[in-house]
Coordinates of C-alpha atoms in Angstrom, one line a residue:
X20 CA -0.1 -0.2 0.0
X21 CA 1.5 3.4 -0.8
X22 CA 1.3 5.6 2.0
X23 CA -0.3 8.9 1.2
X24 CA -0.5 10.7 4.5
X25 CA 0.8 10.5 8.1
X26 CA -2.2 9.1 9.6
X27 CA -1.7 5.8 7.5
X28 CA 1.4 5.0 9.5
X29 CA -0.7 4.1 12.5
X30 CA -2.4 1.2 11.0
X31 CA 1.0 0.0 9.7
X32 CA 2.3 0.2 13.3
X33 CA -0.7 -1.6 14.6
X34 CA 0.3 -4.4 12.4
X35 CA 3.7 -4.7 13.1
X36 CA 4.3 -3.6 16.4
X37 CA 4.0 -5.9 19.7
X38 CA 0.4 -5.1 21.3
X39 CA 2.0 -3.7 24.5
X40 CA 4.4 -1.5 22.4
X41 CA 1.6 -0.2 20.0
X42 CA -0.8 0.4 23.1
X43 CA 1.8 2.1 24.8
X44 CA 2.3 4.7 22.0
X45 CA -1.3 5.1 20.8
X46 CA -3.3 5.3 23.9
X47 CA -4.1 8.1 26.2
X48 CA -5.6 8.3 29.7
X49 CA -8.4 7.3 31.0
X50 CA -11.4 7.7 28.8
X51 CA -9.1 9.0 26.1
X52 CA -11.5 12.0 25.4
X53 CA -8.6 14.5 25.0
X54 CA -6.8 11.9 23.0
X55 CA -9.5 12.3 20.5
X56 CA -10.1 15.9 21.1
X57 CA -6.4 16.6 20.0
X58 CA -7.5 15.6 16.5
X59 CA -11.1 16.5 16.1
X60 CA -10.5 20.1 17.5
X61 CA -8.5 20.7 14.4
X62 CA -11.6 20.2 12.2
X63 CA -13.5 22.8 13.9
X64 CA -11.2 25.6 12.6
X65 CA -11.8 26.5 9.3
X66 CA -9.9 28.6 6.5
X67 CA -10.7 31.8 4.7
X68 CA -8.6 31.7 1.9
X69 CA -7.7 34.7 -0.2
X70 CA -7.3 34.5 -4.2
X71 CA -5.3 36.1 -7.0
X72 CA -2.0 36.2 -5.2
X73 CA 1.3 35.1 -6.5
X74 CA 2.4 32.1 -4.7
X75 CA 5.1 31.0 -7.1
X76 CA 7.7 31.3 -4.5
X77 CA 6.9 30.3 -1.1
X78 CA 9.2 30.7 2.0
X79 CA 8.6 28.4 4.9
X80 CA 12.0 29.0 6.6
X81 CA 11.9 30.5 10.3
X82 CA 14.2 31.2 13.3
X83 CA 13.6 29.4 16.5
X84 CA 15.7 30.6 19.6
X85 CA 18.0 32.0 17.2
X86 CA 18.6 28.7 15.1
X87 CA 17.4 28.9 11.3
X88 CA 15.5 25.9 10.3
X89 CA 13.8 25.1 7.0
X90 CA 10.1 24.9 8.5
X91 CA 8.3 25.6 11.6
X92 CA 7.6 21.5 11.9
X93 CA 9.9 19.9 14.8
X94 CA 10.1 16.6 16.4
X95 CA 8.7 16.5 19.9
X96 CA 10.3 14.4 22.6
X97 CA 9.1 10.7 22.3
X98 CA 10.1 7.8 24.6
X99 CA 11.7 4.8 24.1
X100 CA 11.9 4.7 20.1
X101 CA 14.2 1.5 19.8
X102 CA 10.8 -0.4 20.7
X103 CA 9.6 0.6 17.4
X104 CA 12.7 0.1 15.3
X105 CA 16.1 -1.0 16.2
X106 CA 17.6 2.6 15.1
X107 CA 15.1 4.3 17.1
X108 CA 16.4 7.7 18.0
X109 CA 19.3 7.4 15.5
X110 CA 16.8 7.3 12.6
X111 CA 14.9 10.4 14.0
X112 CA 17.9 12.3 14.6
X113 CA 19.1 11.7 11.1
X114 CA 15.9 12.5 9.5
X115 CA 15.6 16.0 11.3
X116 CA 19.1 16.9 10.3
X117 CA 18.4 16.0 6.7
X118 CA 15.1 18.0 7.0
X119 CA 16.8 21.1 8.6
X120 CA 14.6 21.0 11.5
X121 CA 15.0 20.5 15.4
X122 CA 14.8 17.0 17.0
X123 CA 13.9 16.8 20.8
X124 CA 15.3 14.0 22.7
X125 CA 13.4 12.4 25.6
X126 CA 15.0 11.8 28.9
X127 CA 13.7 8.5 28.4
X128 CA 15.2 7.8 25.3
X129 CA 16.8 4.4 24.3
X130 CA 19.8 6.1 23.1
X131 CA 21.9 8.4 25.2
X132 CA 22.6 12.3 24.5
X133 CA 26.0 11.2 23.4
X134 CA 25.0 8.7 21.2
X135 CA 22.5 10.8 19.4
X136 CA 25.1 13.4 19.2
X137 CA 27.2 11.1 17.5
X138 CA 24.9 10.5 14.5
X139 CA 26.1 13.9 12.8
X140 CA 25.4 17.5 12.8
X141 CA 21.8 18.8 13.9
X142 CA 19.9 21.4 16.0
X143 CA 18.9 19.2 19.1
X144 CA 17.0 20.2 22.1
X145 CA 16.8 17.7 25.4
X146 CA 13.6 17.0 27.0
X147 CA 14.0 16.9 30.9
X148 CA 12.3 15.3 33.8
X149 CA 13.4 16.1 37.0
X150 CA 14.4 13.3 39.4
X151 CA 14.1 13.3 43.1
X152 CA 18.0 13.3 43.0
X153 CA 18.6 16.6 41.8
X154 CA 22.7 15.6 41.4
X155 CA 21.2 13.2 38.6
X156 CA 19.3 16.2 37.0
X157 CA 22.1 18.5 37.1
X158 CA 24.6 15.7 35.9
X159 CA 22.2 14.9 33.0
X160 CA 21.6 18.7 32.0
X161 CA 25.5 19.1 31.7
X162 CA 25.9 15.8 29.9
X163 CA 23.3 17.3 27.1
X164 CA 24.9 20.7 27.0
X165 CA 28.5 19.2 26.4
X166 CA 26.8 16.8 23.6
X167 CA 25.7 20.1 21.9
X168 CA 22.1 20.2 22.7
X169 CA 20.8 23.8 22.1
X170 CA 17.8 24.1 24.7
X171 CA 16.1 22.3 27.5
X172 CA 12.4 21.3 27.4
X173 CA 11.3 20.9 31.0
X174 CA 8.2 18.9 31.1
X175 CA 6.1 20.2 34.0
X176 CA 2.9 18.1 33.7
X177 CA 4.2 14.8 35.2
X178 CA 4.3 14.7 38.8
X179 CA 2.8 11.3 38.6
X180 CA 2.0 9.4 35.5
X181 CA -1.6 9.6 34.2
X182 CA -3.8 6.9 34.5
X183 CA -3.1 4.7 31.1
X184 CA -5.4 1.8 31.3
X185 CA -3.8 0.1 28.2
X186 CA -0.4 0.0 29.9
X187 CA -2.1 -1.4 33.2
X188 CA -3.8 -4.1 31.3
X189 CA -0.6 -5.1 29.3
X190 CA 1.5 -4.7 32.4
X191 CA 3.9 -2.3 30.5
X192 CA 7.4 -2.3 30.9
X193 CA 10.5 -1.8 29.1
X194 CA 11.7 -4.9 27.0
X195 CA 14.8 -6.4 28.6
X196 CA 16.9 -5.9 25.5
X197 CA 16.7 -2.1 26.1
X198 CA 17.4 0.3 28.9
X199 CA 16.8 3.9 29.5
X200 CA 20.2 5.1 28.2
X201 CA 20.7 8.2 29.9
X202 CA 20.4 6.8 33.3
X203 CA 22.2 3.6 32.5
X204 CA 25.3 4.2 34.6
X205 CA 23.4 5.5 37.3
X206 CA 21.4 2.3 38.0
X207 CA 18.3 4.3 37.1
X208 CA 18.0 2.9 33.6
X209 CA 15.9 -0.2 34.3
X210 CA 12.0 -0.5 34.5
X211 CA 10.9 -3.3 36.6
X212 CA 7.9 -5.5 36.1
X213 CA 5.1 -4.3 38.2
X214 CA 1.3 -5.4 39.0
X215 CA 0.1 -2.7 36.7
X216 CA 2.2 -0.4 34.7
X217 CA 5.7 -0.7 35.2
X218 CA 6.4 2.9 33.9
X219 CA 4.0 4.4 36.2
X220 CA 5.9 2.4 39.4
X221 CA 9.2 4.0 38.0
X222 CA 7.7 7.3 37.8
X223 CA 6.3 6.9 41.4
X224 CA 9.7 5.9 42.6
X225 CA 11.8 8.6 40.7
X226 CA 10.1 11.7 39.7
X227 CA 10.0 14.8 42.0
X228 CA 6.4 15.7 43.0
X229 CA 7.6 18.8 44.7
X230 CA 8.5 20.4 41.5
X231 CA 7.5 24.0 41.3
X232 CA 8.3 27.4 39.7
X233 CA 11.4 27.9 41.9
X234 CA 12.8 25.0 40.2
X235 CA 12.4 26.6 36.7
X236 CA 15.0 29.1 38.2
X237 CA 17.1 26.7 39.7
X238 CA 17.7 25.0 36.3
X239 CA 18.7 28.5 35.0
X240 CA 21.7 28.3 37.9
X241 CA 23.3 24.9 36.5
X242 CA 23.1 25.5 32.7
X243 CA 23.1 28.4 29.9
X244 CA 20.8 26.7 27.7
X245 CA 17.6 28.4 27.2
X246 CA 14.6 26.8 29.0
X247 CA 11.2 25.9 27.2
X248 CA 8.3 25.0 29.8
X249 CA 6.4 22.2 28.3
X250 CA 2.9 21.5 29.5
X251 CA 1.3 24.9 29.6
X252 CA -2.3 24.9 29.1
X253 CA -3.5 28.2 30.9
X254 CA -2.9 32.1 30.6
X255 CA -1.9 32.0 34.4
X256 CA 0.6 29.4 33.7
X257 CA 2.1 31.3 30.5
X258 CA 2.6 34.4 32.7
X259 CA 4.2 32.5 35.3
X260 CA 6.4 30.6 32.9
X261 CA 7.5 34.2 31.6
X262 CA 8.2 35.5 35.2
X263 CA 10.3 32.4 36.1
X264 CA 12.7 33.3 33.0
X265 CA 11.4 30.7 30.4
X266 CA 12.8 31.2 27.0
X267 CA 9.6 29.8 25.3
X268 CA 6.4 27.9 26.2
X269 CA 5.2 24.7 24.7
X270 CA 1.6 24.2 24.7
X271 CA 1.1 20.5 25.6
X272 CA -1.3 17.9 27.1
X273 CA 1.3 15.4 27.0
X274 CA -0.2 13.6 24.0
X275 CA -3.4 13.3 26.1
X276 CA -1.5 11.0 28.3
X277 CA -1.7 12.6 31.5
X278 CA -5.1 14.5 32.8
X279 CA -8.1 13.3 30.5
X280 CA -10.7 15.9 29.7
X281 CA -8.4 19.0 29.4
X282 CA -8.7 20.7 26.2
X283 CA -7.0 19.9 23.1
X284 CA -4.0 21.9 22.4
X285 CA -5.1 23.7 19.6
X286 CA -7.9 25.1 21.6
X287 CA -5.9 26.2 24.5
X288 CA -3.2 27.6 21.9
X289 CA -4.8 31.5 21.6
X290 CA -5.1 31.7 25.2
X291 CA -1.5 31.1 26.0
X292 CA -0.4 33.2 23.1
X293 CA -2.6 36.0 24.4
X294 CA -1.0 35.8 27.9
X295 CA 2.6 35.6 26.5
X296 CA 2.2 39.1 24.6
X297 CA 5.0 38.3 22.4
X298 CA 7.4 38.3 25.2
X299 CA 8.5 34.6 24.1
X300 CA 7.5 32.2 21.5
X301 CA 4.7 30.0 22.1
X302 CA 4.9 26.4 20.2
X303 CA 2.2 23.9 20.0
X304 CA 2.6 20.0 20.7
X305 CA -0.3 17.6 20.0
X306 CA -2.7 16.1 17.5
X307 CA -0.9 17.4 14.5
X308 CA -1.2 15.0 11.5
X309 CA -1.7 17.4 8.2
X310 CA 0.1 20.4 6.8
X311 CA -3.4 22.3 7.4
X312 CA -2.9 21.6 11.0
X313 CA 0.5 23.5 10.9
X314 CA -1.1 26.3 9.5
X315 CA -4.0 26.7 11.8
X316 CA -1.6 26.5 14.9
X317 CA 0.6 29.4 13.3
X318 CA -2.5 31.4 12.4
X319 CA -3.4 31.4 16.0
X320 CA 0.2 32.5 17.1
X321 CA 2.3 29.7 17.5
X322 CA 5.8 30.1 16.3
X323 CA 6.1 26.5 15.3
X324 CA 4.9 23.1 16.2
X325 CA 6.2 19.9 17.4
X326 CA 4.7 16.5 16.0
X327 CA 5.2 13.6 18.3
X328 CA 4.8 10.0 19.0
X329 CA 1.9 8.7 16.3
X330 CA 4.0 10.2 13.3
X331 CA 7.5 9.8 14.5
X332 CA 7.1 6.3 16.2
X333 CA 4.5 4.9 14.4
X334 CA 6.6 5.5 11.2
X335 CA 9.6 4.1 12.5
X336 CA 7.7 0.7 12.6
X337 CA 7.5 0.7 9.2
X338 CA 11.1 1.5 8.3
X339 CA 14.2 3.6 9.1
X340 CA 13.4 6.3 6.4
X341 CA 9.6 6.6 7.7
X342 CA 10.5 9.6 9.7
X343 CA 11.9 11.5 6.7
X344 CA 8.7 10.4 4.7
X345 CA 6.7 12.0 7.7
X346 CA 8.5 15.3 7.5
X347 CA 8.5 15.6 3.8
X348 CA 4.8 14.7 3.6
X349 CA 4.1 17.6 6.2
X350 CA 6.3 20.0 4.7
X351 CA 4.7 19.4 1.3
X352 CA 1.0 19.6 2.8
X353 CA 2.0 22.8 4.6
X354 CA 3.5 24.3 1.6
X355 CA 0.3 23.4 -0.3
X356 CA -1.6 24.8 2.3
X357 CA 0.2 28.6 2.2
X358 CA -0.2 28.5 -1.6
X359 CA -4.0 27.8 -1.5
X360 CA -4.5 30.3 1.4
X361 CA -2.6 33.1 -0.6
X362 CA 0.3 33.4 1.8
X363 CA 4.1 33.2 0.6
X364 CA 5.7 33.6 3.9
X365 CA 5.0 32.5 7.4
X366 CA 4.7 36.3 8.6
X367 CA 1.7 36.4 6.5
X368 CA -0.1 33.4 8.0
X369 CA -1.2 35.3 11.2
X370 CA -2.9 38.0 9.1
X371 CA -5.1 35.5 7.5
X372 CA -8.1 35.2 9.4
X373 CA -9.5 31.7 10.4
X374 CA -12.7 30.7 12.2
X375 CA -14.5 28.0 14.2
X376 CA -17.4 26.4 12.8
X377 CA -19.3 27.0 15.8
X378 CA -18.4 30.9 16.3
X379 CA -17.0 32.8 13.7
X380 CA -18.9 31.3 10.8
X381 CA -22.1 31.6 12.5
X382 CA -21.6 35.4 12.8
X383 CA -21.1 35.9 9.2

């Protein structure tokens, strides 16, 4: 079967991956309402395209934290990628570099920061979970900095792991031939089997539940890297992020894997953008499957989007080159959307009005 869009990779992954692995990647928390809403919410945002505009040349390049990239489509942190393909994070890093965009490496990667850095040049961010042992955190941040990573994406929505019922039923744990590579030498790289989810037990034992705004400032004392706060859904927390010195905000609900019945990220985006008032860039993570989704996020004020597990890891299940295909398909779709909307640069996208089916169009 010829793959013509990103979503089709999920069906291939379901056929190829072990059930425990596929369910881990594909599922959300509890009733999975937010998991579906992350996608469905995009469908309620409609275009108002302009016509008879010269779109023979379209520029998708942008600058993120001072780094020029080819398009505002970046790779979100996705844990344990070698469960999907032996190349795992290596393949993702190479694909991002080839596409001229940014890869974010998960703390819980099955390849270390040093191993990913060894794949060659590229702009890479490091996603950080804060462990109870702050010496472990400081050591890991410094390793990422030495390995050439350019920013820290601090995940702030996981004091405890969300109730992921598929993982409980499957007694999820990391396959025995894999480890959480960044913690391997610290005796924190193994995930023991448990009566429910091995990952939930691991998080309960290791992650610091006391994490607070003062820790965003603490991180700034141990690294010179800019810090992105990942997991913001409200105006209040956007303002606090900026007060704490964040260099950027990632609007994210953790792929709908933490608290169910929170808004889709595209629905929370505009509130956060307005609160940020242009002081720091705001990014969107969650639900993106089409180039049209990218356009909608930028039209609502995002500086760029991150695409995560459903595209990156599902595509890895198909083949090593799958991630490259995903990035190329999204790039092509986004370029086409810009052309058909009458935009030849990213700066024009926010000038083009879009509306929701239930509100904006009802007023016309």
